[in-house]
Each structure stands twice: as C-alpha cells, then as structure tokens.
Amino acid sequence: MLINVKNAKLLENANSMIAAVAAVSSPSSSSNSTEVASQSNLILRDFAQKPGNEEKNYQILDFYIVTKIENVNKEVALHKEFLTLKKAVGRVYICADGINAQISARKSAIKEYKLFVRLRFPNHNIIFTGEEVNENGFPKLKVKAKNLVPAQVDLSVRGKHLSPQEWLDKLSNPPQNKKKTVILDVRNSYEWDLGHFQGALRPPVQYFHETTAECFGLSEKNKEDTEIMMYCTGGIRCEYFSAYLISKGFNDVYQLEGGVQNYSETIGNAKWDGKLFVFDRRNTAPVGDGSSPVIAKCFHCEKPSEIVRNCCNVRCNKIHFCCDGCWEEKEGCCCVACRDSETVRPYQLFVEREGQQDGRMRYEQGPPPFGEDVNKKKFVKKNEKAKILEEQTI
C-alpha cells in the first residue's frame, strides 16, 4: 500500500507522538512487539485512505473499545493531552470496561488520533466510523472518567457480532426454523422515529437505562424459542444490552457490528428507512446515499420533518421533531404549558440578537466550537424579555 507525500509528512510529524505512546504500556492487557507490529496494515490503511472531499476540512470520528483498563485516570490524562494538542473537540468517556468516543477535528488530526488509539490498544481490531464535515461537530472537548453508557452489567459474555453483510443477509433471508426472530432497536424512541431498520421494534423508552427485556415483550416463557437481532448507532449499547439478555437466559443473541454507522459506510441504506440520529451538531445524518424517504413527523402538525429541537422550557427540554412553521408558532416549546412557563429559554432573544439563521442553528444543533450554548438550562423570566429586547434596539 502506497502512502502519498502528504501522508508521509504526516507520519513524520507524528513520530514524537508514536514514541511517547510506545513508551507507555498498553492499558488493557500485556502486549508485545508482535502485537504492535500487527497493527501496521491497519495504520497504513488509515493513512492511505483515498482523498475525501477537499472542501470539507474536518471529520467526525466515532469508535468504542470494550476492554479492561487498569488505570482509568492515567488513560484519561493521555487522551486529553493528545486531543487538546490537536485542537479536537468532542466526548471521550473512559472507565474500567473500556472507552467510548465521539470527536471531531481537522482530518489530519483525526488520522493521527486513530494512530494513537491503535498503538494504545494494539490487540484490538477497532472499527472507526465517521464523516467529513464542514466544521467541527462539538462545542468543546470533554475527556473524563465515566461509564461508557448509563448501565451496569457484566460484559464478559456478549452477543455474537454480525458484519454488515451478515446482518443484511439475515434480514433478507430469515432462518427457516421454528424460532421467532425479533429485531430490537436498543436506542431511544425518538431515534427510531427518525429512522430504523425495516421490521425493527420501536423502543418504548426515552433513555437507554430504561430498556429491559420486558419492554420488548421478551420473557422467561419465550426465551428458548426466540432469536434476537439488535442494533444501535455505533454498537456500544448493543454490547451492554446483549450481555444483559444473555444473563437473563436468552442464548440466540446477535448484534450489528459497528452499529448503523458501520452498516451505512459498508452497505448503504438497504432495509433502512429514514435518517440516523447522531450525537454531534448535525443531529441527523443520512444512511448510505441518503435516498431513504423522510419518515419522522412534526410533533405538532404531523407533517414530515426531520428537524430536531429541544423544548425551550428548561424543566421539559423534550427532544422532538418540529417543522419551521410550528417552531415559530409555538415559540420553541412543545406545548402551551411549556410556552407559558416562567422557565423558558429566551428563544426570540437569541434569534433577534444573532440573526434568524444563526439563532436557529444554535437551538437546533448546539453552539459552534467554544461558542455560547443557548440550550443550557438558562432562562429569563417573561417580564424581563421585553426589557432586554428593548435595550438591544437602543
């Protein structure tokens, strides 16, 4: 595999970082020079990827690793130092069970971070996913010791991974046996509303930690004759929920390797309807070529809409889909009670202060890097809004 001059220069610039990483022992298990060397082809592949869209200077990167980490604080410090140096933004959560990361930075920095991670975890075949974008996808960098997902379960036995092609084959050709196959979407209900695999059960929960076997109709009575296929955005939630189901006695448990993001990059949108909810400033992303029809509906008028909003009442903050017309009419709130609340974010203030388009962007997608986050739990009382608006016009 050939590396062009630009990437060769990038590798040369990364030498000091490589030496520093190599000098620190692997955080998970003992590794040797053979294991580190085995990453060579993967590293070369990362650096020799075909040129992307030259107009898009940034990239979103998503990945996770399930592994035992002995010194969590040390690992946090290493990733924070490296990502700060590379002016990256995003979230990296590290705990004794592994690492879960969604970051963005310039494309050259993303390549270097992938190299950093491969050398930190040389005995893992890490699946990196992500897209090239016009700007950074997060307002700031957060690297901290935190559980990978809001759930606790023994991860020693988890579901069988299906590659994207194996997943599609199984969807297209259900097994001819007596077992019932169920497809579980182990995300949140609003994520399913935006887009999902055909035939997948809608999760009746707003938060992942609320997900149980019972909420999908699974019980002790049907565990022997049920085959379970599950998926999520990037794969990490399936690691936890598959382990949970196996601990409950369900044996035929399969999970989509790398989640919908890996499927999108590998297969496209076959058997998928709608878009994918993502946890960066975009809020939504196309699956495959983006040709799937809009299936999400405005919370108010039920017209097709994929625009993600947070209710402007800080005591509600409901995530919902809302078209432009209803957003204006409802003043950014999901209901009359929220609109009349004394704890409403100053929706119109930010629209007036920053311009209609930028004000909306900040509400819908969060602030640009290091910008003010209007979705934080801040508000002004209604009787103060007019006064503030009046002062701005003087």
mmCIF file of N, CA, C and O in Angstrom, residues 174-226:
data_model
loop_
_atom_site.group_PDB
_atom_site.id
_atom_site.type_symbol
_atom_site.label_atom_id
_atom_site.label_comp_id
_atom_site.label_asym_id
_atom_site.label_seq_id
_atom_site.Cartn_x
_atom_site.Cartn_y
_atom_site.Cartn_z
ATOM 1 N N PRO A 174 -34.597 -14.715 6.377
ATOM 2 C CA PRO A 174 -34.822 -15.185 7.747
ATOM 3 C C PRO A 174 -34.633 -16.695 7.846
ATOM 4 O O PRO A 174 -34.971 -17.425 6.909
ATOM 5 N N PRO A 175 -34.082 -17.184 8.952
ATOM 6 C CA PRO A 175 -33.847 -18.616 9.105
ATOM 7 C C PRO A 175 -35.145 -19.413 9.060
ATOM 8 O O PRO A 175 -36.155 -18.999 9.625
ATOM 9 N N GLN A 176 -35.106 -20.536 8.376
ATOM 10 C CA GLN A 176 -36.279 -21.398 8.268
ATOM 11 C C GLN A 176 -36.291 -22.403 9.413
ATOM 12 O O GLN A 176 -35.977 -23.571 9.260
ATOM 13 N N ASN A 177 -36.634 -21.929 10.573
ATOM 14 C CA ASN A 177 -36.757 -22.810 11.736
ATOM 15 C C ASN A 177 -37.948 -22.374 12.569
ATOM 16 O O ASN A 177 -38.684 -21.457 12.210
ATOM 17 N N LYS A 178 -38.141 -23.033 13.661
ATOM 18 C CA LYS A 178 -39.315 -22.776 14.491
ATOM 19 C C LYS A 178 -39.155 -21.547 15.379
ATOM 20 O O LYS A 178 -40.114 -21.115 16.000
ATOM 21 N N LYS A 179 -37.948 -21.019 15.438
ATOM 22 C CA LYS A 179 -37.721 -19.877 16.308
ATOM 23 C C LYS A 179 -38.249 -18.585 15.692
ATOM 24 O O LYS A 179 -38.186 -18.386 14.479
ATOM 25 N N LYS A 180 -38.744 -17.721 16.543
ATOM 26 C CA LYS A 180 -39.215 -16.409 16.121
ATOM 27 C C LYS A 180 -38.051 -15.434 16.179
ATOM 28 O O LYS A 180 -37.352 -15.347 17.182
ATOM 29 N N THR A 181 -37.841 -14.693 15.091
ATOM 30 C CA THR A 181 -36.774 -13.692 15.054
ATOM 31 C C THR A 181 -37.357 -12.319 15.340
ATOM 32 O O THR A 181 -38.315 -11.893 14.690
ATOM 33 N N VAL A 182 -36.784 -11.633 16.324
ATOM 34 C CA VAL A 182 -37.208 -10.260 16.627
ATOM 35 C C VAL A 182 -36.022 -9.327 16.421
ATOM 36 O O VAL A 182 -34.878 -9.675 16.729
ATOM 37 N N ILE A 183 -36.299 -8.154 15.877
ATOM 38 C CA ILE A 183 -35.259 -7.148 15.628
ATOM 39 C C ILE A 183 -35.458 -6.027 16.624
ATOM 40 O O ILE A 183 -36.489 -5.344 16.623
ATOM 41 N N LEU A 184 -34.469 -5.843 17.488
ATOM 42 C CA LEU A 184 -34.567 -4.843 18.538
ATOM 43 C C LEU A 184 -33.744 -3.608 18.185
ATOM 44 O O LEU A 184 -32.572 -3.704 17.839
ATOM 45 N N ASP A 185 -34.363 -2.453 18.292
ATOM 46 C CA ASP A 185 -33.670 -1.170 18.207
ATOM 47 C C ASP A 185 -33.419 -0.740 19.645
ATOM 48 O O ASP A 185 -34.357 -0.391 20.370
ATOM 49 N N VAL A 186 -32.159 -0.797 20.095
ATOM 50 C CA VAL A 186 -31.878 -0.520 21.505
ATOM 51 C C VAL A 186 -31.391 0.915 21.706
ATOM 52 O O VAL A 186 -30.568 1.198 22.566
ATOM 53 N N ARG A 187 -31.949 1.824 20.907
ATOM 54 C CA ARG A 187 -31.689 3.251 21.092
ATOM 55 C C ARG A 187 -32.871 3.852 21.858
ATOM 56 O O ARG A 187 -33.447 3.204 22.705
ATOM 57 N N ASN A 188 -33.221 5.093 21.576
ATOM 58 C CA ASN A 188 -34.361 5.742 22.205
ATOM 59 C C ASN A 188 -35.503 5.859 21.207
ATOM 60 O O ASN A 188 -35.296 5.756 19.987
ATOM 61 N N SER A 189 -36.694 6.110 21.704
ATOM 62 C CA SER A 189 -37.863 6.132 20.828
ATOM 63 C C SER A 189 -37.750 7.196 19.736
ATOM 64 O O SER A 189 -38.109 6.958 18.582
ATOM 65 N N TYR A 190 -37.239 8.389 20.077
ATOM 66 C CA TYR A 190 -37.148 9.446 19.064
ATOM 67 C C TYR A 190 -36.107 9.117 18.005
ATOM 68 O O TYR A 190 -36.203 9.586 16.862
ATOM 69 N N GLU A 191 -35.095 8.309 18.349
ATOM 70 C CA GLU A 191 -34.123 7.885 17.349
ATOM 71 C C GLU A 191 -34.771 6.930 16.348
ATOM 72 O O GLU A 191 -34.505 6.997 15.143
ATOM 73 N N TRP A 192 -35.613 6.038 16.843
ATOM 74 C CA TRP A 192 -36.366 5.132 15.967
ATOM 75 C C TRP A 192 -37.309 5.927 15.073
ATOM 76 O O TRP A 192 -37.467 5.619 13.884
ATOM 77 N N ASP A 193 -37.946 6.957 15.640
ATOM 78 C CA ASP A 193 -38.893 7.762 14.864
ATOM 79 C C ASP A 193 -38.212 8.431 13.673
ATOM 80 O O ASP A 193 -38.832 8.623 12.623
ATOM 81 N N LEU A 194 -36.950 8.787 13.822
ATOM 82 C CA LEU A 194 -36.210 9.439 12.734
ATOM 83 C C LEU A 194 -35.819 8.432 11.651
ATOM 84 O O LEU A 194 -35.857 8.752 10.457
ATOM 85 N N GLY A 195 -35.446 7.223 12.057
ATOM 86 C CA GLY A 195 -35.031 6.214 11.085
ATOM 87 C C GLY A 195 -34.763 4.888 11.768
ATOM 88 O O GLY A 195 -34.347 4.854 12.925
ATOM 89 N N HIS A 196 -35.015 3.778 11.048
ATOM 90 C CA HIS A 196 -34.836 2.457 11.643
ATOM 91 C C HIS A 196 -34.797 1.388 10.561
ATOM 92 O O HIS A 196 -35.170 1.619 9.406
ATOM 93 N N PHE A 197 -34.330 0.216 10.947
ATOM 94 C CA PHE A 197 -34.372 -0.925 10.048
ATOM 95 C C PHE A 197 -35.817 -1.405 9.909
ATOM 96 O O PHE A 197 -36.595 -1.368 10.871
ATOM 97 N N GLN A 198 -36.150 -1.832 8.725
ATOM 98 C CA GLN A 198 -37.498 -2.335 8.470
ATOM 99 C C GLN A 198 -37.782 -3.551 9.348
ATOM 100 O O GLN A 198 -36.982 -4.476 9.418
ATOM 101 N N GLY A 199 -38.903 -3.518 10.034
ATOM 102 C CA GLY A 199 -39.287 -4.622 10.898
ATOM 103 C C GLY A 199 -38.790 -4.516 12.325
ATOM 104 O O GLY A 199 -39.120 -5.366 13.164
ATOM 105 N N ALA A 200 -38.005 -3.468 12.640
ATOM 106 C CA ALA A 200 -37.459 -3.329 13.985
ATOM 107 C C ALA A 200 -38.526 -2.813 14.950
ATOM 108 O O ALA A 200 -39.315 -1.932 14.605
ATOM 109 N N LEU A 201 -38.526 -3.364 16.157
ATOM 110 C CA LEU A 201 -39.474 -2.925 17.178
ATOM 111 C C LEU A 201 -39.082 -1.543 17.695
ATOM 112 O O LEU A 201 -37.911 -1.267 17.929
ATOM 113 N N ARG A 202 -40.078 -0.683 17.873
ATOM 114 C CA ARG A 202 -39.832 0.655 18.410
ATOM 115 C C ARG A 202 -39.560 0.561 19.900
ATOM 116 O O ARG A 202 -40.380 0.013 20.650
ATOM 117 N N PRO A 203 -38.444 1.098 20.381
ATOM 118 C CA PRO A 203 -38.168 1.064 21.820
ATOM 119 C C PRO A 203 -39.109 2.006 22.563
ATOM 120 O O PRO A 203 -39.125 3.209 22.279
ATOM 121 N N PRO A 204 -39.878 1.512 23.511
ATOM 122 C CA PRO A 204 -40.850 2.366 24.208
ATOM 123 C C PRO A 204 -40.225 3.132 25.368
ATOM 124 O O PRO A 204 -40.812 3.251 26.444
ATOM 125 N N VAL A 205 -39.025 3.657 25.167
ATOM 126 C CA VAL A 205 -38.307 4.347 26.243
ATOM 127 C C VAL A 205 -37.678 5.626 25.705
ATOM 128 O O VAL A 205 -37.394 5.749 24.514
ATOM 129 N N GLN A 206 -37.450 6.571 26.592
ATOM 130 C CA GLN A 206 -36.771 7.813 26.242
ATOM 131 C C GLN A 206 -35.284 7.763 26.567
ATOM 132 O O GLN A 206 -34.499 8.536 26.028
ATOM 133 N N TYR A 207 -34.889 6.830 27.451
ATOM 134 C CA TYR A 207 -33.492 6.740 27.873
ATOM 135 C C TYR A 207 -33.055 5.282 27.864
ATOM 136 O O TYR A 207 -33.830 4.385 28.231
ATOM 137 N N PHE A 208 -31.802 5.051 27.474
ATOM 138 C CA PHE A 208 -31.307 3.683 27.334
ATOM 139 C C PHE A 208 -31.375 2.899 28.641
ATOM 140 O O PHE A 208 -31.690 1.707 28.643
ATOM 141 N N HIS A 209 -31.112 3.550 29.778
ATOM 142 C CA HIS A 209 -31.108 2.825 31.047
ATOM 143 C C HIS A 209 -32.489 2.298 31.428
ATOM 144 O O HIS A 209 -32.621 1.480 32.339
ATOM 145 N N GLU A 210 -33.537 2.749 30.722
ATOM 146 C CA GLU A 210 -34.883 2.248 30.974
ATOM 147 C C GLU A 210 -35.182 0.973 30.188
ATOM 148 O O GLU A 210 -36.198 0.315 30.423
ATOM 149 N N THR A 211 -34.308 0.601 29.262
ATOM 150 C CA THR A 211 -34.563 -0.524 28.375
ATOM 151 C C THR A 211 -34.449 -1.846 29.119
ATOM 152 O O THR A 211 -33.451 -2.117 29.789
ATOM 153 N N THR A 212 -35.465 -2.681 28.992
ATOM 154 C CA THR A 212 -35.482 -4.003 29.611
ATOM 155 C C THR A 212 -35.982 -5.029 28.603
ATOM 156 O O THR A 212 -36.510 -4.670 27.537
ATOM 157 N N ALA A 213 -35.835 -6.290 28.928
ATOM 158 C CA ALA A 213 -36.373 -7.354 28.070
ATOM 159 C C ALA A 213 -37.887 -7.241 27.977
ATOM 160 O O ALA A 213 -38.482 -7.414 26.903
ATOM 161 N N GLU A 214 -38.500 -6.929 29.099
ATOM 162 C CA GLU A 214 -39.964 -6.881 29.158
ATOM 163 C C GLU A 214 -40.547 -5.796 28.267
ATOM 164 O O GLU A 214 -41.646 -5.964 27.709
ATOM 165 N N CYS A 215 -39.855 -4.672 28.110
ATOM 166 C CA CYS A 215 -40.422 -3.588 27.297
ATOM 167 C C CYS A 215 -40.499 -3.974 25.820
ATOM 168 O O CYS A 215 -41.216 -3.341 25.054
ATOM 169 N N PHE A 216 -39.765 -5.020 25.424
ATOM 170 C CA PHE A 216 -39.858 -5.534 24.055
ATOM 171 C C PHE A 216 -40.721 -6.794 23.981
ATOM 172 O O PHE A 216 -40.748 -7.470 22.951
ATOM 173 N N GLY A 217 -41.386 -7.140 25.067
ATOM 174 C CA GLY A 217 -42.234 -8.323 25.084
ATOM 175 C C GLY A 217 -41.476 -9.624 25.260
ATOM 176 O O GLY A 217 -42.030 -10.702 25.006
ATOM 177 N N LEU A 218 -40.228 -9.539 25.701
ATOM 178 C CA LEU A 218 -39.425 -10.749 25.918
ATOM 179 C C LEU A 218 -39.589 -11.192 27.372
ATOM 180 O O LEU A 218 -39.556 -10.373 28.281
ATOM 181 N N SER A 219 -39.745 -12.491 27.566
ATOM 182 C CA SER A 219 -39.957 -13.001 28.916
ATOM 183 C C SER A 219 -39.369 -14.400 29.055
ATOM 184 O O SER A 219 -38.861 -14.985 28.094
ATOM 185 N N GLU A 220 -39.444 -14.940 30.259
ATOM 186 C CA GLU A 220 -38.947 -16.290 30.524
ATOM 187 C C GLU A 220 -39.654 -17.319 29.649
ATOM 188 O O GLU A 220 -39.071 -18.325 29.267
ATOM 189 N N LYS A 221 -40.910 -17.058 29.309
ATOM 190 C CA LYS A 221 -41.697 -18.027 28.560
ATOM 191 C C LYS A 221 -41.207 -18.213 27.126
ATOM 192 O O LYS A 221 -41.363 -19.285 26.546
ATOM 193 N N ASN A 222 -40.636 -17.147 26.516
ATOM 194 C CA ASN A 222 -40.274 -17.253 25.098
ATOM 195 C C ASN A 222 -38.776 -17.210 24.838
ATOM 196 O O ASN A 222 -38.348 -17.104 23.688
ATOM 197 N N LYS A 223 -37.948 -17.296 25.884
ATOM 198 C CA LYS A 223 -36.505 -17.145 25.675
ATOM 199 C C LYS A 223 -35.894 -18.315 24.908
ATOM 200 O O LYS A 223 -34.888 -18.147 24.220
ATOM 201 N N GLU A 224 -36.501 -19.505 25.004
ATOM 202 C CA GLU A 224 -35.934 -20.673 24.324
ATOM 203 C C GLU A 224 -36.240 -20.697 22.835
ATOM 204 O O GLU A 224 -35.497 -21.303 22.061
ATOM 205 N N ASP A 225 -37.336 -20.070 22.424
ATOM 206 C CA ASP A 225 -37.737 -20.142 21.014
ATOM 207 C C ASP A 225 -37.682 -18.781 20.325
ATOM 208 O O ASP A 225 -38.393 -18.525 19.363
ATOM 209 N N THR A 226 -36.796 -17.884 20.836
ATOM 210 C CA THR A 226 -36.671 -16.545 20.253
ATOM 211 C C THR A 226 -35.229 -16.282 19.833
ATOM 212 O O THR A 226 -34.306 -16.468 20.615
#
